[in-house]
XYZ file of C-alpha atoms in Angstrom:
370
model
C -0.043 -0.096 -0.152
C 1.461 3.134 -0.860
C 1.082 6.343 1.444
C 0.365 8.651 -1.578
C -3.261 6.538 -1.583
C -3.917 8.193 1.991
C -2.462 11.479 1.081
C -4.754 11.473 -2.390
C -7.976 10.377 -0.576
C -7.720 13.050 2.179
C -6.563 16.070 -0.042
C -10.057 14.856 -2.038
C -12.360 14.684 0.931
C -10.583 17.901 2.306
C -11.125 19.958 -0.302
C -14.607 18.876 -0.954
C -16.004 18.838 2.567
C -19.972 18.298 2.904
C -22.466 18.890 5.701
C -24.145 16.430 7.916
C -26.592 14.271 6.041
C -25.740 16.224 2.696
C -22.562 13.810 1.902
C -23.834 12.835 -1.507
C -20.491 13.569 -2.923
C -18.261 12.134 -0.550
C -20.179 8.802 -0.792
C -19.749 8.607 -4.518
C -16.159 9.334 -4.080
C -15.417 6.785 -1.324
C -17.622 4.158 -3.309
C -16.042 4.912 -6.473
C -12.386 4.685 -5.085
C -13.100 1.540 -3.368
C -14.605 -0.161 -6.345
C -11.529 0.717 -8.229
C -9.620 -0.786 -5.850
C -11.434 -4.049 -6.047
C -13.489 -4.022 -3.102
C -17.289 -4.129 -3.192
C -18.700 -1.446 -1.488
C -22.479 -1.171 -0.354
C -24.471 2.377 -0.364
C -26.745 2.613 2.951
C -30.653 2.267 1.936
C -31.942 5.762 3.595
C -29.030 7.585 4.445
C -25.725 9.067 2.786
C -22.731 6.666 3.680
C -21.630 3.339 2.852
C -20.288 0.120 4.365
C -17.719 -2.653 2.718
C -16.912 -6.107 3.947
C -13.651 -7.326 3.573
C -11.897 -10.468 4.728
C -13.200 -14.015 6.354
C -16.981 -14.104 6.888
C -17.707 -17.697 6.297
C -15.400 -18.994 9.389
C -16.194 -18.987 13.205
C -13.874 -16.137 13.571
C -15.124 -12.812 15.364
C -16.518 -10.087 13.370
C -15.211 -6.412 13.361
C -16.626 -3.093 12.460
C -14.585 -0.009 12.076
C -16.042 3.044 11.364
C -14.991 6.520 9.850
C -17.390 9.668 10.249
C -17.604 11.218 6.802
C -19.259 14.582 7.396
C -17.856 18.431 7.888
C -18.718 21.265 9.997
C -20.270 24.634 8.508
C -18.358 27.633 9.697
C -16.567 30.830 8.851
C -13.291 30.208 6.787
C -11.283 32.987 5.711
C -14.444 35.615 6.029
C -16.346 32.670 3.906
C -19.153 30.576 5.314
C -18.668 26.873 4.303
C -18.479 23.105 4.965
C -15.095 22.764 6.371
C -13.420 19.862 7.903
C -11.740 21.050 11.225
C -12.672 17.864 13.172
C -10.411 15.610 11.482
C -13.101 13.400 9.520
C -11.266 13.375 6.327
C -8.050 12.047 7.874
C -10.341 9.442 9.305
C -11.722 8.372 5.887
C -8.327 8.276 4.727
C -6.704 6.094 7.600
C -9.521 3.595 7.664
C -9.459 3.323 3.778
C -5.503 2.817 4.322
C -6.101 -0.113 6.617
C -8.373 -1.458 4.117
C -5.845 -1.220 1.164
C -3.312 -3.020 3.440
C -6.011 -5.777 3.937
C -5.938 -5.924 0.187
C -1.900 -6.220 -0.091
C -1.905 -9.085 2.912
C -4.981 -11.232 2.450
C -3.307 -14.188 3.602
C -2.927 -12.520 7.124
C -6.447 -11.551 7.413
C -8.708 -14.573 8.913
C -11.318 -12.162 10.628
C -14.275 -10.476 8.798
C -14.250 -6.970 8.557
C -16.772 -4.627 7.889
C -16.025 -0.782 7.104
C -18.655 1.588 7.629
C -18.292 5.470 6.427
C -21.065 6.984 8.491
C -22.731 10.346 7.876
C -23.912 12.602 10.356
C -21.558 12.370 13.406
C -21.378 16.416 14.064
C -25.277 16.671 14.434
C -25.137 13.183 16.410
C -27.664 11.492 14.447
C -25.697 9.234 12.163
C -24.615 6.478 14.406
C -28.418 5.710 15.309
C -29.278 6.037 11.408
C -26.770 3.676 10.524
C -28.217 1.050 13.321
C -31.441 1.272 11.447
C -29.859 0.148 8.148
C -29.177 -3.042 10.199
C -25.540 -3.560 9.192
C -24.577 -3.665 13.132
C -26.131 -6.601 14.576
C -23.603 -9.396 13.332
C -20.559 -7.422 14.823
C -18.535 -9.055 17.867
C -16.342 -5.621 17.682
C -16.727 -1.912 16.882
C -13.471 0.372 16.544
C -13.168 3.803 15.624
C -10.429 6.324 15.330
C -10.291 10.007 16.166
C -7.368 12.956 15.610
C -6.772 14.587 19.345
C -5.591 18.004 20.018
C -2.239 18.582 20.884
C -3.273 19.252 24.746
C -4.608 15.697 25.162
C -1.910 13.704 23.075
C 1.830 14.660 21.641
C 2.273 13.996 17.873
C 3.194 10.133 17.289
C 1.249 9.167 20.711
C -1.448 7.187 20.873
C -4.538 6.321 23.715
C -6.107 2.944 23.275
C -9.526 4.792 24.170
C -11.059 8.171 24.334
C -13.734 8.520 27.265
C -15.989 10.752 25.567
C -18.640 12.309 27.935
C -22.219 13.222 27.041
C -23.139 16.062 25.008
C -26.389 17.555 24.417
C -28.494 20.777 23.355
C -31.787 22.771 23.677
C -32.855 24.984 21.082
C -36.140 26.803 21.644
C -37.995 30.236 21.065
C -39.095 32.587 23.962
C -42.196 33.763 22.467
C -43.985 36.964 23.922
C -45.035 40.314 22.691
C -43.138 43.519 21.900
C -43.519 46.611 23.748
C -42.431 50.214 23.296
C -39.126 51.447 25.131
C -41.155 53.965 27.022
C -43.484 51.571 28.317
C -41.574 48.414 29.705
C -44.791 47.537 32.227
C -46.485 46.144 29.384
C -44.193 43.302 28.120
C -41.442 40.859 29.677
C -38.338 41.654 27.968
C -37.023 38.385 26.660
C -33.653 39.622 26.962
C -33.912 39.890 30.690
C -35.640 36.747 30.474
C -32.945 35.302 28.704
C -30.494 36.513 31.529
C -32.557 34.836 34.252
C -32.190 31.293 32.350
C -28.707 31.725 32.429
C -28.415 32.547 36.058
C -30.528 29.466 36.579
C -28.410 27.016 34.711
C -25.625 27.943 37.115
C -27.722 26.794 40.101
C -28.230 23.137 38.732
C -26.419 21.099 41.111
C -25.290 17.506 40.425
C -22.534 15.172 41.834
C -19.445 17.578 41.946
C -17.264 14.521 41.416
C -18.548 14.572 37.811
C -17.429 17.100 35.266
C -20.598 18.587 33.889
C -21.671 22.228 32.389
C -24.834 23.973 31.035
C -24.552 27.509 29.474
C -26.446 29.254 26.763
C -24.567 29.155 23.307
C -27.190 31.243 21.131
C -29.341 34.171 21.974
C -30.965 36.400 19.385
C -33.492 39.179 20.151
C -34.089 42.536 19.063
C -33.990 44.400 15.881
C -32.900 47.891 14.101
C -35.220 49.453 16.135
C -33.823 50.168 19.581
C -37.072 51.503 21.096
C -38.845 48.261 20.610
C -38.525 45.779 23.585
C -38.560 42.518 22.456
C -40.634 39.860 23.476
C -39.145 37.298 21.924
C -36.024 35.438 21.430
C -34.260 32.440 19.918
C -31.825 30.434 22.151
C -29.712 27.586 22.172
C -28.218 25.783 25.466
C -25.237 23.396 25.069
C -25.070 20.813 28.240
C -22.285 18.260 29.096
C -21.935 15.562 31.319
C -18.980 13.036 31.655
C -21.545 10.226 32.361
C -25.003 9.277 31.149
C -26.238 9.146 34.231
C -25.259 12.577 35.100
C -26.687 13.999 31.636
C -30.118 12.820 32.923
C -30.008 14.616 35.577
C -28.476 17.769 34.176
C -31.026 17.911 31.332
C -34.042 17.377 33.742
C -32.727 20.321 35.323
C -32.919 22.418 32.387
C -36.592 21.183 31.535
C -37.669 22.242 34.770
C -36.087 25.984 34.244
C -37.759 26.355 31.215
C -40.655 25.013 32.840
C -40.471 27.590 35.540
C -39.770 30.666 32.928
C -43.470 30.012 31.211
C -44.690 30.384 35.086
C -42.482 33.231 35.871
C -43.254 35.359 33.162
C -46.087 35.991 30.461
C -43.903 34.079 27.904
C -44.005 30.719 26.322
C -41.189 28.400 25.323
C -41.920 26.984 22.126
C -40.332 25.026 19.218
C -38.243 23.048 21.790
C -35.834 20.558 20.373
C -33.459 18.261 22.442
C -30.561 16.593 20.808
C -27.793 14.307 22.830
C -24.723 12.293 22.293
C -24.391 9.353 25.013
C -21.079 9.176 27.040
C -18.794 6.562 26.252
C -19.256 3.301 27.245
C -16.012 1.555 26.119
C -15.352 -2.398 26.495
C -12.064 -3.500 28.252
C -11.424 -6.254 25.981
C -11.557 -3.591 22.785
C -9.371 -1.371 24.576
C -6.872 -4.246 25.274
C -6.783 -5.182 21.622
C -6.390 -1.450 20.690
C -3.248 -1.418 23.305
C -1.402 -4.517 21.648
C -1.990 -2.832 18.480
C -0.217 0.512 19.527
C 2.768 -1.679 21.435
C 3.200 -3.777 18.059
C 3.218 -0.994 15.962
C 4.896 2.386 17.580
C 5.976 0.741 20.752
C 5.783 1.045 24.539
C 7.193 4.303 24.535
C 4.224 5.982 22.538
C 1.376 4.477 24.344
C -0.914 6.858 26.368
C -3.505 6.048 29.186
C -7.076 6.257 27.691
C -8.061 9.947 27.140
C -11.028 11.312 29.326
C -12.608 14.478 27.476
C -15.801 16.380 27.750
C -16.140 16.332 23.908
C -18.592 13.899 22.550
C -18.983 11.510 19.754
C -21.777 9.680 18.328
C -19.854 6.819 17.981
C -20.653 5.352 21.334
C -24.356 4.930 20.282
C -23.360 1.715 18.909
C -21.921 0.298 22.145
C -24.704 1.839 24.265
C -27.322 0.680 22.124
C -25.717 -2.569 21.887
C -24.290 -3.623 25.199
C -22.844 -6.677 23.887
C -20.775 -5.241 21.125
C -17.075 -4.724 22.199
C -16.104 -1.219 21.350
C -13.515 1.396 21.784
C -12.249 4.370 20.138
C -8.612 5.109 19.635
C -6.938 8.728 20.116
C -4.251 9.615 17.852
C -1.598 12.240 18.469
C -0.875 14.274 15.605
C 0.465 17.700 16.597
C -3.302 18.798 15.983
C -3.440 22.797 16.666
C -5.166 25.308 17.606
C -7.911 22.932 18.338
C -10.732 20.569 17.146
C -13.538 22.609 15.372
C -11.028 25.713 14.966
C -11.540 26.860 11.165
C -7.768 26.690 10.862
C -7.144 23.375 12.101
C -3.990 21.732 10.988
C -2.168 18.451 12.004
C 0.877 16.338 10.958
C -0.581 14.739 7.900
C 2.349 12.105 7.784
C 0.626 10.994 11.008
C -2.446 9.352 8.888
C -0.070 6.925 7.679
C 0.649 5.620 11.496
C -3.057 5.703 11.968
C -3.789 3.332 9.158
C -1.015 0.861 10.254
C -2.162 0.589 13.853
C -5.829 0.207 12.596
C -4.617 -2.580 10.601
C -2.791 -4.276 13.251
C -5.976 -3.932 15.477
C -7.800 -6.213 13.162
C -4.803 -8.554 12.772
C -4.980 -8.704 17.009
C -8.596 -9.551 17.708
C -8.680 -12.787 19.614
C -9.775 -15.791 17.539
C -12.627 -16.477 19.856
C-alpha cells in the first residue's frame, strides 16, 4: 500500500467537504474509489454513507466493525461560510481506507471478517443511530473507531487505546412573547432579561460535583434595528455536557425544569423546543486491550498513552450503548493538532495518518480468534 493513496484520499475529501446528511459527493467518491481498488462497497439504503465487507466472513472468527465519520462542520473560513473539515473526519476516512488497502495487500494474514462503515452525520449526533437502523451492526462482535486528538491531549506520534468521551447535548427553543414600546416596559417581559434569568438559573443546577458537567447558553438572538422596541421574543440555544450518561439525565431534567419555570414566572411561552444528545462512552475493556496491543506492536510502549478522558462527545458510542454486547472502543491519535478541534484553521501532521492506518490494520490482526 502506498502512503500516497492515503494522501490522495485526504486531499480530495478535505477539498470537497460536505455537511451532515448532505455527504452525497463524499459517498460517491468513497464508493467509486473502493470499487476501482477491487472492493465491493454497498451504499446505505435510506441515508448517505456506505459500508464494505472485507476478509473472511465464512468461518467462526469474530466479526469486526471499523467506522469512519464522513461529514464536515459549517463555519466561517477566511471570511466565507462553508463546509469545513475542522474535526478531522477527512483524516479518519483516509486512515480507514488505508487499513483496507493494507488488508488487500496482505489478504492471507487477515482471517477475520471486517465491515468498514463510512458513517454520515456525526456532527449532529444522529449518524450512528441512523446506521443502526440500516441493520448492518447486528452481526458484529467488535466495533472500532479512531479520532485525531488536539495537542493538549496527545503529543505527536502518541496513541491512546480509548477516548472516554462525555455525554453532550443541546436544547434549542424560542422565547415567545409580545414586543412593547421602549417607554412602556411594564407592558411586556423583556426577552433579553428572561434570557439572562435562564443563564443565571442554569448555574444553579447542582449534580454530583465529582462528575464534570456544564450547562450554558450558546445562542441568543433578540431585538432588531429599532432600538426603541423591547423585544418579547428570542431564539435560544443551550449546550449541556456531563461525563456520564447518568449525570446527563439529571442535567437535562434540570434544564427542562428551568424552562417550565420560566413560563410560569413570566408572560412568555417556550416553543419549538428541540433536544439532541450524544451518549457518553461505555468502552469495552477487551476492545481497549486489542487497541493497546496494536499500539505496542506498531509504535511501541514509549508512545502508548493511558485512556484519554474528555468532555467532548462523539456519536460513535451510540453503537455500544445501544448494543451493550458489542465490544467497542475508539483510539486517540496524537498528531500535533493545533489550534484545536473545530477551529476553522485546524491543522495537524498529515504524515501521522500513515501511523493511524497501520495501527488500525494491526488492530484487525490482533482481535482474538475466539
